[in-house]
XYZ file of C-alpha atoms in Angstrom:
196
model
C 0.037 -0.030 0.078
C 2.710 2.290 0.964
C 4.449 1.804 -2.450
C 1.193 2.655 -4.533
C 0.942 5.697 -2.309
C 4.497 6.580 -3.149
C 4.141 5.964 -6.737
C 0.867 8.144 -6.970
C 2.505 10.805 -5.022
C 5.541 10.881 -7.241
C 3.442 10.740 -10.412
C 1.353 13.580 -9.167
C 4.562 15.764 -8.452
C 5.918 14.761 -11.599
C 2.843 16.072 -13.453
C 2.847 19.347 -11.726
C 6.450 19.938 -12.418
C 5.654 19.061 -16.067
C 2.857 21.317 -16.153
C 4.287 24.318 -14.282
C 6.441 25.446 -17.027
C 3.696 25.255 -19.663
C 1.175 27.097 -17.342
C 3.689 29.798 -16.674
C 4.139 30.046 -20.326
C 0.521 30.471 -20.976
C 0.159 33.045 -18.315
C 3.141 35.150 -19.506
C 1.922 35.020 -23.133
C -1.744 35.942 -22.014
C -0.586 38.886 -19.928
C 1.663 40.048 -22.655
C -1.237 39.738 -25.201
C -3.429 41.889 -22.841
C -0.673 44.641 -22.265
C 0.118 44.909 -25.796
C -3.518 45.053 -26.981
C -4.138 48.042 -24.693
C -1.270 49.736 -26.653
C -2.493 48.725 -29.947
C -6.327 49.454 -29.371
C -6.127 53.134 -29.398
C -4.286 53.005 -32.801
C -6.344 50.234 -34.363
C -9.532 51.858 -33.228
C -9.348 54.368 -36.303
C -9.206 51.276 -38.763
C -12.611 49.617 -39.838
C -13.642 46.617 -37.720
C -12.667 43.813 -40.019
C -12.063 40.177 -38.889
C -9.878 37.659 -40.479
C -10.204 34.090 -39.707
C -12.370 35.170 -36.571
C -9.773 37.482 -35.105
C -10.074 41.246 -35.049
C -7.295 43.422 -36.528
C -5.956 44.405 -33.087
C -5.729 40.723 -31.988
C -3.971 39.873 -35.192
C -1.531 43.007 -34.537
C -1.129 41.972 -30.862
C -0.202 38.292 -31.904
C 2.278 39.677 -34.531
C 3.904 42.226 -31.927
C 4.268 39.235 -29.376
C 5.901 37.276 -31.992
C 8.444 39.887 -32.988
C 9.170 40.299 -29.139
C 9.877 36.742 -28.751
C 11.988 36.573 -31.906
C 13.888 39.539 -30.660
C 14.303 38.074 -27.259
C 15.760 35.053 -28.655
C 18.330 36.882 -30.728
C 19.185 38.918 -27.711
C 19.549 35.503 -25.614
C 22.254 34.331 -28.004
C 24.436 37.355 -27.354
C 27.492 36.629 -24.894
C 26.118 39.530 -22.486
C 22.644 37.826 -22.119
C 24.274 34.485 -21.559
C 26.450 35.878 -18.799
C 23.268 37.505 -17.117
C 21.224 34.262 -17.360
C 24.242 32.426 -15.948
C 24.368 34.797 -12.977
C 20.639 34.585 -12.421
C 20.824 30.623 -12.559
C 23.767 30.606 -10.052
C 22.380 33.342 -7.871
C 18.665 32.771 -7.849
C 17.328 29.975 -9.819
C 19.735 27.104 -8.637
C 17.847 27.529 -5.203
C 14.729 26.147 -6.730
C 14.670 22.571 -6.315
C 15.445 20.504 -9.595
C 15.598 23.641 -11.633
C 18.951 22.693 -13.231
C 18.029 19.120 -13.768
C 14.529 20.247 -15.276
C 16.228 22.835 -17.491
C 18.791 20.545 -19.121
C 16.153 17.704 -19.488
C 13.782 20.165 -21.266
C 16.581 21.472 -23.621
C 17.466 17.647 -24.409
C 13.838 16.888 -25.126
C 13.205 19.989 -27.182
C 16.447 19.226 -29.174
C 18.280 22.359 -28.114
C 21.986 21.973 -28.350
C 23.595 21.764 -24.835
C 27.110 21.397 -23.750
C 25.844 20.179 -20.420
C 23.810 17.048 -21.683
C 23.858 14.717 -18.810
C 25.458 11.450 -19.252
C 23.433 8.349 -18.216
C 25.194 5.786 -16.027
C 24.605 3.136 -13.493
C 25.431 3.317 -9.730
C 25.236 0.778 -6.949
C 22.497 0.981 -4.495
C 21.069 -1.290 -1.839
C 18.591 -2.710 -4.415
C 21.176 -3.330 -7.135
C 22.419 -1.014 -9.937
C 20.219 2.016 -10.693
C 20.027 4.617 -13.534
C 21.859 7.891 -12.566
C 23.160 11.089 -14.269
C 26.608 12.313 -13.899
C 26.236 16.075 -12.490
C 29.611 17.059 -11.668
C 33.384 15.832 -10.964
C 34.390 16.815 -7.416
C 37.764 15.536 -7.721
C 39.792 12.794 -9.682
C 38.085 10.041 -7.818
C 34.640 11.272 -6.619
C 31.552 12.560 -8.653
C 28.066 13.854 -7.700
C 25.291 12.049 -9.337
C 21.534 12.612 -9.471
C 19.526 9.198 -9.045
C 16.042 9.768 -10.419
C 13.053 7.941 -8.907
C 10.700 5.866 -11.257
C 8.388 6.623 -12.795
C 8.971 10.086 -12.013
C 12.405 11.193 -12.806
C 11.897 14.706 -11.704
C 12.261 13.593 -8.033
C 15.037 11.472 -6.706
C 18.286 11.870 -4.678
C 21.927 13.269 -4.974
C 24.625 10.825 -4.328
C 28.325 11.194 -4.122
C 30.015 8.148 -5.805
C 33.359 7.093 -6.322
C 34.765 6.701 -9.784
C 35.118 2.903 -9.425
C 31.537 2.397 -8.545
C 30.142 4.186 -11.657
C 29.423 1.896 -14.504
C 29.250 3.724 -17.934
C 26.821 2.156 -20.265
C 26.889 4.677 -23.098
C 23.339 5.684 -23.058
C 21.799 9.270 -23.424
C 19.808 11.148 -20.958
C 16.906 10.880 -23.176
C 17.091 7.033 -23.382
C 17.469 6.658 -19.745
C 14.668 9.037 -18.955
C 12.355 7.153 -21.355
C 13.229 3.887 -19.402
C 12.713 5.382 -16.113
C 9.272 6.564 -17.160
C 8.194 3.175 -18.446
C 9.335 1.493 -15.026
C 12.094 -0.281 -16.818
C 10.476 -1.397 -19.858
C 12.927 -1.302 -22.714
C 16.014 -1.943 -20.617
C 16.783 -5.364 -22.118
C 17.482 -3.505 -25.488
C 18.841 -0.476 -23.901
C 21.354 -2.267 -21.696
C 21.974 -5.485 -23.794
C 25.767 -6.618 -23.697
C 26.351 -3.643 -21.176
C 25.740 -5.526 -17.807
């Protein structure tokens, strides 16, 4: 009974962590849309009331302005100054949000963004046997910090400090390991064939 409640709790929390960025994005876009609409409404009020595909002209212009702002922000985000600013924000504030770094790297990987920090999937020993983990950081020549995700919710888990000799490299990507964890280990036969 406890294990079922644990799985339900982990799945529920995983759902919240998955939906939170999407809801936040929708709220930001909606707020931005209403702010821009207030700016464009006085200008557009002089135009005839025409609808294209069910949208009024002010709505279309507001959507175009949001699109232009997002493209501009994307271009600015590629500059060295913006990258340094984002790095400072992540190191100073966002790193204190539990799971932020892991979720960010995972989402970048899933969405296909290039990342120099793609987490490497490995196996580490636990009381129950070998378990999937992600190499986070090399502490020194002999010790690493790893994140050991829980199943079926890889957003929760634990941080462990493991000696190099205990890390079993299996040559699997973060995406492959996450998919296997979400499926409660189904597909591990093909994924780990000739690696154990």
